[in-house]
PDB file of C-alpha atoms in Angstrom:
ATOM      1  CA  UNK A   1      84.531 117.674  80.873  1.00  0.00           C
ATOM      2  CA  UNK A   2      85.918 116.475  77.640  1.00  0.00           C
ATOM      3  CA  UNK A   3      89.846 116.887  79.172  1.00  0.00           C
ATOM      4  CA  UNK A   4      89.078 113.180  80.402  1.00  0.00           C
ATOM      5  CA  UNK A   5      91.695 110.962  78.257  1.00  0.00           C
ATOM      6  CA  UNK A   6      89.107 107.770  78.356  1.00  0.00           C
ATOM      7  CA  UNK A   7      87.230 110.461  75.612  1.00  0.00           C
ATOM      8  CA  UNK A   8      89.821 112.972  74.055  1.00  0.00           C
ATOM      9  CA  UNK A   9      88.244 113.167  70.581  1.00  0.00           C
ATOM     10  CA  UNK A  10      85.565 114.128  71.790  1.00  0.00           C
ATOM     11  CA  UNK A  11      84.115 118.106  71.917  1.00  0.00           C
ATOM     12  CA  UNK A  12      82.432 119.308  75.262  1.00  0.00           C
ATOM     13  CA  UNK A  13      79.470 119.737  72.629  1.00  0.00           C
ATOM     14  CA  UNK A  14      79.377 116.591  71.527  1.00  0.00           C
ATOM     15  CA  UNK A  15      79.901 114.918  75.019  1.00  0.00           C
ATOM     16  CA  UNK A  16      77.316 116.234  76.430  1.00  0.00           C
ATOM     17  CA  UNK A  17      74.729 115.677  73.822  1.00  0.00           C
ATOM     18  CA  UNK A  18      75.841 111.668  74.251  1.00  0.00           C
ATOM     19  CA  UNK A  19      75.573 112.550  77.880  1.00  0.00           C
ATOM     20  CA  UNK A  20      73.377 115.327  78.630  1.00  0.00           C
ATOM     21  CA  UNK A  21      73.392 114.083  82.286  1.00  0.00           C
ATOM     22  CA  UNK A  22      76.896 113.973  83.194  1.00  0.00           C
ATOM     23  CA  UNK A  23      78.300 116.048  85.334  1.00  0.00           C
ATOM     24  CA  UNK A  24      82.433 117.421  87.134  1.00  0.00           C
ATOM     25  CA  UNK A  25      81.859 117.960  90.369  1.00  0.00           C
ATOM     26  CA  UNK A  26      84.763 118.917  92.655  1.00  0.00           C
ATOM     27  CA  UNK A  27      85.681 117.135  96.214  1.00  0.00           C
ATOM     28  CA  UNK A  28      87.278 117.943  98.696  1.00  0.00           C
ATOM     29  CA  UNK A  29      90.344 115.355 100.418  1.00  0.00           C
ATOM     30  CA  UNK A  30      88.394 112.287 102.494  1.00  0.00           C
ATOM     31  CA  UNK A  31      85.340 113.174 100.843  1.00  0.00           C
ATOM     32  CA  UNK A  32      82.864 109.948 100.154  1.00  0.00           C
ATOM     33  CA  UNK A  33      82.064 109.581  96.527  1.00  0.00           C
ATOM     34  CA  UNK A  34      80.001 106.479  97.984  1.00  0.00           C
ATOM     35  CA  UNK A  35      80.500 104.401 100.992  1.00  0.00           C
ATOM     36  CA  UNK A  36      80.192  99.644 100.980  1.00  0.00           C
ATOM     37  CA  UNK A  37      76.198  98.974 100.882  1.00  0.00           C
ATOM     38  CA  UNK A  38      75.308 101.810  98.636  1.00  0.00           C
ATOM     39  CA  UNK A  39      72.819 101.680  95.998  1.00  0.00           C
ATOM     40  CA  UNK A  40      74.800 103.432  92.650  1.00  0.00           C
ATOM     41  CA  UNK A  41      74.105 103.047  89.296  1.00  0.00           C
ATOM     42  CA  UNK A  42      76.640 105.814  87.899  1.00  0.00           C
ATOM     43  CA  UNK A  43      80.200 105.801  86.367  1.00  0.00           C
ATOM     44  CA  UNK A  44      83.028 107.656  87.208  1.00  0.00           C
ATOM     45  CA  UNK A  45      86.422 109.223  85.570  1.00  0.00           C
ATOM     46  CA  UNK A  46      88.637 110.782  87.199  1.00  0.00           C
ATOM     47  CA  UNK A  47      90.085 114.603  86.173  1.00  0.00           C
ATOM     48  CA  UNK A  48      92.281 114.899  88.765  1.00  0.00           C
ATOM     49  CA  UNK A  49      93.212 113.776  92.055  1.00  0.00           C
ATOM     50  CA  UNK A  50      93.762 110.428  93.208  1.00  0.00           C
ATOM     51  CA  UNK A  51      90.391 107.809  94.806  1.00  0.00           C
ATOM     52  CA  UNK A  52      90.955 105.335  97.523  1.00  0.00           C
ATOM     53  CA  UNK A  53      88.971 101.697  97.353  1.00  0.00           C
ATOM     54  CA  UNK A  54      88.592 100.188 100.267  1.00  0.00           C
ATOM     55  CA  UNK A  55      86.091  97.460 101.827  1.00  0.00           C
ATOM     56  CA  UNK A  56      84.858  96.991 105.428  1.00  0.00           C
ATOM     57  CA  UNK A  57      85.073  93.511 107.261  1.00  0.00           C
ATOM     58  CA  UNK A  58      81.897  92.612 109.931  1.00  0.00           C
ATOM     59  CA  UNK A  59      84.495  94.257 112.413  1.00  0.00           C
ATOM     60  CA  UNK A  60      84.959  97.208 111.076  1.00  0.00           C
ATOM     61  CA  UNK A  61      88.257  96.929 110.336  1.00  0.00           C
ATOM     62  CA  UNK A  62      88.662  98.795 106.727  1.00  0.00           C
ATOM     63  CA  UNK A  63      91.176  97.195 103.604  1.00  0.00           C
ATOM     64  CA  UNK A  64      92.956  99.094 101.272  1.00  0.00           C
ATOM     65  CA  UNK A  65      92.451  97.785  97.956  1.00  0.00           C
ATOM     66  CA  UNK A  66      93.168 100.030  95.224  1.00  0.00           C
ATOM     67  CA  UNK A  67      94.588 103.386  94.750  1.00  0.00           C
ATOM     68  CA  UNK A  68      92.648 105.178  91.444  1.00  0.00           C
ATOM     69  CA  UNK A  69      94.663 107.500  89.490  1.00  0.00           C
ATOM     70  CA  UNK A  70      93.584 110.579  86.666  1.00  0.00           C
ATOM     71  CA  UNK A  71      91.988 108.818  83.851  1.00  0.00           C
ATOM     72  CA  UNK A  72      90.822 105.585  85.828  1.00  0.00           C
ATOM     73  CA  UNK A  73      87.322 104.924  85.741  1.00  0.00           C
ATOM     74  CA  UNK A  74      85.256 103.099  88.398  1.00  0.00           C
ATOM     75  CA  UNK A  75      82.126 102.727  89.999  1.00  0.00           C
ATOM     76  CA  UNK A  76      78.939 100.170  90.598  1.00  0.00           C
ATOM     77  CA  UNK A  77      77.889 100.936  87.228  1.00  0.00           C
ATOM     78  CA  UNK A  78      80.745  99.776  84.934  1.00  0.00           C
ATOM     79  CA  UNK A  79      80.058  96.408  85.633  1.00  0.00           C
ATOM     80  CA  UNK A  80      76.069  96.766  85.744  1.00  0.00           C
ATOM     81  CA  UNK A  81      74.187  99.539  84.137  1.00  0.00           C
ATOM     82  CA  UNK A  82      71.356  98.760  86.625  1.00  0.00           C
ATOM     83  CA  UNK A  83      71.371 100.254  90.608  1.00  0.00           C
ATOM     84  CA  UNK A  84      73.718  98.070  92.345  1.00  0.00           C
ATOM     85  CA  UNK A  85      75.174  97.996  95.870  1.00  0.00           C
ATOM     86  CA  UNK A  86      78.092  98.824  95.275  1.00  0.00           C
ATOM     87  CA  UNK A  87      80.819  96.121  97.098  1.00  0.00           C
ATOM     88  CA  UNK A  88      83.137  98.849  97.954  1.00  0.00           C
ATOM     89  CA  UNK A  89      84.178 102.573  99.049  1.00  0.00           C
ATOM     90  CA  UNK A  90      85.526 104.537  97.312  1.00  0.00           C
ATOM     91  CA  UNK A  91      87.474 108.051  99.319  1.00  0.00           C
ATOM     92  CA  UNK A  92      89.257 111.139  98.073  1.00  0.00           C
ATOM     93  CA  UNK A  93      92.566 111.580  98.733  1.00  0.00           C
ATOM     94  CA  UNK A  94      93.110 115.103  98.543  1.00  0.00           C
ATOM     95  CA  UNK A  95      91.055 117.450  96.504  1.00  0.00           C
ATOM     96  CA  UNK A  96      89.781 115.387  93.640  1.00  0.00           C
ATOM     97  CA  UNK A  97      87.844 116.521  89.774  1.00  0.00           C
ATOM     98  CA  UNK A  98      85.204 113.724  89.416  1.00  0.00           C
ATOM     99  CA  UNK A  99      83.760 112.784  86.065  1.00  0.00           C
ATOM    100  CA  UNK A 100      80.087 111.424  86.345  1.00  0.00           C
ATOM    101  CA  UNK A 101      77.344 110.162  84.736  1.00  0.00           C
ATOM    102  CA  UNK A 102      74.911 108.037  84.665  1.00  0.00           C
ATOM    103  CA  UNK A 103      75.640 103.570  83.682  1.00  0.00           C
ATOM    104  CA  UNK A 104      72.696 104.106  80.932  1.00  0.00           C
ATOM    105  CA  UNK A 105      74.142 107.354  79.440  1.00  0.00           C
ATOM    106  CA  UNK A 106      77.686 105.689  79.857  1.00  0.00           C
ATOM    107  CA  UNK A 107      76.573 102.286  77.498  1.00  0.00           C
ATOM    108  CA  UNK A 108      75.533 105.034  75.178  1.00  0.00           C
ATOM    109  CA  UNK A 109      78.380 106.870  74.814  1.00  0.00           C
ATOM    110  CA  UNK A 110      80.239 103.157  74.256  1.00  0.00           C
ATOM    111  CA  UNK A 111      77.893 102.192  71.638  1.00  0.00           C
ATOM    112  CA  UNK A 112      78.262 105.896  70.058  1.00  0.00           C
ATOM    113  CA  UNK A 113      82.105 105.745  70.322  1.00  0.00           C
ATOM    114  CA  UNK A 114      83.498 102.447  70.455  1.00  0.00           C
ATOM    115  CA  UNK A 115      87.007 103.479  70.378  1.00  0.00           C
ATOM    116  CA  UNK A 116      86.091 104.395  74.153  1.00  0.00           C
ATOM    117  CA  UNK A 117      84.865 100.650  74.858  1.00  0.00           C
ATOM    118  CA  UNK A 118      88.433  99.996  73.495  1.00  0.00           C
ATOM    119  CA  UNK A 119      90.169 101.991  75.610  1.00  0.00           C
ATOM    120  CA  UNK A 120      89.000 100.911  78.619  1.00  0.00           C
ATOM    121  CA  UNK A 121      89.115  97.371  78.710  1.00  0.00           C
ATOM    122  CA  UNK A 122      92.870  98.412  77.715  1.00  0.00           C
ATOM    123  CA  UNK A 123      93.039  99.716  80.794  1.00  0.00           C
ATOM    124  CA  UNK A 124      91.292  97.114  82.507  1.00  0.00           C
ATOM    125  CA  UNK A 125      93.948  94.742  81.525  1.00  0.00           C
ATOM    126  CA  UNK A 126      96.360  97.260  82.853  1.00  0.00           C
ATOM    127  CA  UNK A 127      94.304  96.968  85.878  1.00  0.00           C
ATOM    128  CA  UNK A 128      94.460  93.304  85.794  1.00  0.00           C
ATOM    129  CA  UNK A 129      98.056  92.704  85.388  1.00  0.00           C
ATOM    130  CA  UNK A 130      99.507  94.933  88.260  1.00  0.00           C
ATOM    131  CA  UNK A 131      96.839  93.459  90.474  1.00  0.00           C
ATOM    132  CA  UNK A 132      98.203  89.868  89.186  1.00  0.00           C
ATOM    133  CA  UNK A 133     101.778  91.341  89.420  1.00  0.00           C
ATOM    134  CA  UNK A 134     100.782  92.334  92.867  1.00  0.00           C
ATOM    135  CA  UNK A 135      99.672  88.871  94.294  1.00  0.00           C
ATOM    136  CA  UNK A 136     102.785  87.018  92.307  1.00  0.00           C
ATOM    137  CA  UNK A 137     104.935  89.274  94.415  1.00  0.00           C
ATOM    138  CA  UNK A 138     103.261  88.839  98.140  1.00  0.00           C
ATOM    139  CA  UNK A 139     102.955  84.888  97.260  1.00  0.00           C
ATOM    140  CA  UNK A 140     107.404  85.036  96.162  1.00  0.00           C
ATOM    141  CA  UNK A 141     109.170  88.349  97.366  1.00  0.00           C
ATOM    142  CA  UNK A 142     110.613  89.757 100.540  1.00  0.00           C
ATOM    143  CA  UNK A 143     108.757  92.531 102.085  1.00  0.00           C
ATOM    144  CA  UNK A 144     111.565  94.763 101.320  1.00  0.00           C
ATOM    145  CA  UNK A 145     110.739  93.868  97.600  1.00  0.00           C
ATOM    146  CA  UNK A 146     107.222  94.163  97.543  1.00  0.00           C
ATOM    147  CA  UNK A 147     107.927  97.836  99.385  1.00  0.00           C
ATOM    148  CA  UNK A 148     109.864  98.831  96.224  1.00  0.00           C
ATOM    149  CA  UNK A 149     107.618  97.490  93.723  1.00  0.00           C
ATOM    150  CA  UNK A 150     104.344  98.994  95.441  1.00  0.00           C
ATOM    151  CA  UNK A 151     106.098 102.656  95.520  1.00  0.00           C
ATOM    152  CA  UNK A 152     107.444 101.713  91.885  1.00  0.00           C
ATOM    153  CA  UNK A 153     103.798 101.620  90.971  1.00  0.00           C
ATOM    154  CA  UNK A 154     102.474 104.472  93.067  1.00  0.00           C
ATOM    155  CA  UNK A 155     104.938 106.940  91.060  1.00  0.00           C
ATOM    156  CA  UNK A 156     103.634 106.119  87.776  1.00  0.00           C
ATOM    157  CA  UNK A 157     100.459 108.068  88.991  1.00  0.00           C
ATOM    158  CA  UNK A 158     100.091 108.827  92.442  1.00  0.00           C
ATOM    159  CA  UNK A 159     103.480 111.247  92.842  1.00  0.00           C
ATOM    160  CA  UNK A 160     103.026 114.922  92.739  1.00  0.00           C
ATOM    161  CA  UNK A 161     105.917 117.517  93.084  1.00  0.00           C
ATOM    162  CA  UNK A 162     107.043 117.248  96.751  1.00  0.00           C
ATOM    163  CA  UNK A 163     106.666 120.348  98.935  1.00  0.00           C
ATOM    164  CA  UNK A 164     109.257 118.982 101.645  1.00  0.00           C
ATOM    165  CA  UNK A 165     112.078 119.538 100.159  1.00  0.00           C
ATOM    166  CA  UNK A 166     112.024 115.741  98.684  1.00  0.00           C
ATOM    167  CA  UNK A 167     111.710 115.140  95.419  1.00  0.00           C
ATOM    168  CA  UNK A 168     108.545 114.272  95.145  1.00  0.00           C
ATOM    169  CA  UNK A 169     105.295 113.062  97.409  1.00  0.00           C
ATOM    170  CA  UNK A 170     102.871 110.049  97.370  1.00  0.00           C
ATOM    171  CA  UNK A 171      99.272 111.105  99.542  1.00  0.00           C
ATOM    172  CA  UNK A 172      99.502 107.869 101.287  1.00  0.00           C
ATOM    173  CA  UNK A 173      99.161 106.839 104.731  1.00  0.00           C
ATOM    174  CA  UNK A 174     101.782 103.703 106.456  1.00  0.00           C
ATOM    175  CA  UNK A 175      98.307 101.888 106.837  1.00  0.00           C
ATOM    176  CA  UNK A 176      97.383 102.206 103.134  1.00  0.00           C
ATOM    177  CA  UNK A 177     100.921 101.531 102.212  1.00  0.00           C
ATOM    178  CA  UNK A 178     100.321  98.122 104.596  1.00  0.00           C
ATOM    179  CA  UNK A 179      97.442  96.847 103.155  1.00  0.00           C
ATOM    180  CA  UNK A 180      98.546  97.861  98.819  1.00  0.00           C
ATOM    181  CA  UNK A 181     102.217  95.739 100.399  1.00  0.00           C
ATOM    182  CA  UNK A 182     100.396  93.177 102.294  1.00  0.00           C
ATOM    183  CA  UNK A 183     102.022  93.566 105.242  1.00  0.00           C
ATOM    184  CA  UNK A 184     101.168  94.362 108.695  1.00  0.00           C
ATOM    185  CA  UNK A 185     101.699  98.634 109.660  1.00  0.00           C
ATOM    186  CA  UNK A 186     104.732  97.844 112.000  1.00  0.00           C
ATOM    187  CA  UNK A 187     106.772  95.778 109.478  1.00  0.00           C
ATOM    188  CA  UNK A 188     106.135  98.352 106.743  1.00  0.00           C
ATOM    189  CA  UNK A 189     106.990 100.923 109.339  1.00  0.00           C
ATOM    190  CA  UNK A 190     110.500  99.383 110.480  1.00  0.00           C
ATOM    191  CA  UNK A 191     111.783  99.794 106.493  1.00  0.00           C
ATOM    192  CA  UNK A 192     110.631 103.010 106.167  1.00  0.00           C
ATOM    193  CA  UNK A 193     111.904 104.238 109.407  1.00  0.00           C
ATOM    194  CA  UNK A 194     115.194 103.075 108.533  1.00  0.00           C
ATOM    195  CA  UNK A 195     115.331 104.452 104.708  1.00  0.00           C
ATOM    196  CA  UNK A 196     114.573 107.754 106.422  1.00  0.00           C
ATOM    197  CA  UNK A 197     116.880 107.515 108.679  1.00  0.00           C
ATOM    198  CA  UNK A 198     119.480 107.103 105.247  1.00  0.00           C
ATOM    199  CA  UNK A 199     118.061 109.843 103.666  1.00  0.00           C
ATOM    200  CA  UNK A 200     115.561 108.339 101.189  1.00  0.00           C
ATOM    201  CA  UNK A 201     112.658 109.733 101.258  1.00  0.00           C
ATOM    202  CA  UNK A 202     111.047 111.510 104.559  1.00  0.00           C
ATOM    203  CA  UNK A 203     106.912 110.755 105.766  1.00  0.00           C
ATOM    204  CA  UNK A 204     104.444 112.575 107.515  1.00  0.00           C
ATOM    205  CA  UNK A 205     100.801 111.643 108.513  1.00  0.00           C
ATOM    206  CA  UNK A 206      99.387 111.079 105.491  1.00  0.00           C
ATOM    207  CA  UNK A 207     102.015 111.700 102.971  1.00  0.00           C
ATOM    208  CA  UNK A 208     105.366 109.272 101.699  1.00  0.00           C
ATOM    209  CA  UNK A 209     107.770 111.904  99.862  1.00  0.00           C
ATOM    210  CA  UNK A 210     110.548 110.313  98.069  1.00  0.00           C
ATOM    211  CA  UNK A 211     113.806 111.520  97.123  1.00  0.00           C
ATOM    212  CA  UNK A 212     114.725 108.544  94.225  1.00  0.00           C
ATOM    213  CA  UNK A 213     112.466 105.765  93.928  1.00  0.00           C
ATOM    214  CA  UNK A 214     115.730 104.487  92.011  1.00  0.00           C
ATOM    215  CA  UNK A 215     117.488 104.446  94.807  1.00  0.00           C
ATOM    216  CA  UNK A 216     114.543 102.624  96.960  1.00  0.00           C
ATOM    217  CA  UNK A 217     114.425  99.989  94.497  1.00  0.00           C
ATOM    218  CA  UNK A 218     118.480  99.589  94.274  1.00  0.00           C
ATOM    219  CA  UNK A 219     118.810  99.873  97.755  1.00  0.00           C
ATOM    220  CA  UNK A 220     116.107  97.008  99.100  1.00  0.00           C
ATOM    221  CA  UNK A 221     117.009  94.896  96.452  1.00  0.00           C
ATOM    222  CA  UNK A 222     120.572  94.398  97.439  1.00  0.00           C
ATOM    223  CA  UNK A 223     119.573  93.685 101.486  1.00  0.00           C
TER     224      UNK A 223
END
């Protein structure tokens, strides 16, 4: 439990003393951490794996709004220590190891160890910068460039050594990728098909297998 980068200086004993109700849980692929609209007063830290954040409209259409990797914190309890209604759903992508703690114990931990609060602020500042870059990219760049930028962002923490003959793979569907790029699935599929035909990447239903991120960036920026 003390392996999480957010509180790496704490021993398991100290962490257990400050957060006695905290626990690590393992979740299988597609398991739901919480659903949009659930009452939740907890904070979650990803020890290993990937979490998808999504929102659903009244018609039942889902939009992927973020992918989180090991080291990231999330949950309604980060914004409000009271039990509040979740504005998004959180779902495991692949097997995920999660640290879960009640929001009041999380606040006590921040008071006792201020450096954790500093790391949290820096992490959220970086997440904000990523959102701002994505927004600017959607406004000013072509879909091909947006796709390249998204793949580069994802390769920073979501990639795993590929089991399908390529350099690395990303566990993401075409629809999830299209949501993050800000394009329709058919448009993204057309671009991916072109890259697959050139041997730069491959994909299956839930994996995008990349041979070389740098080659994708160079190719797409030339078009």
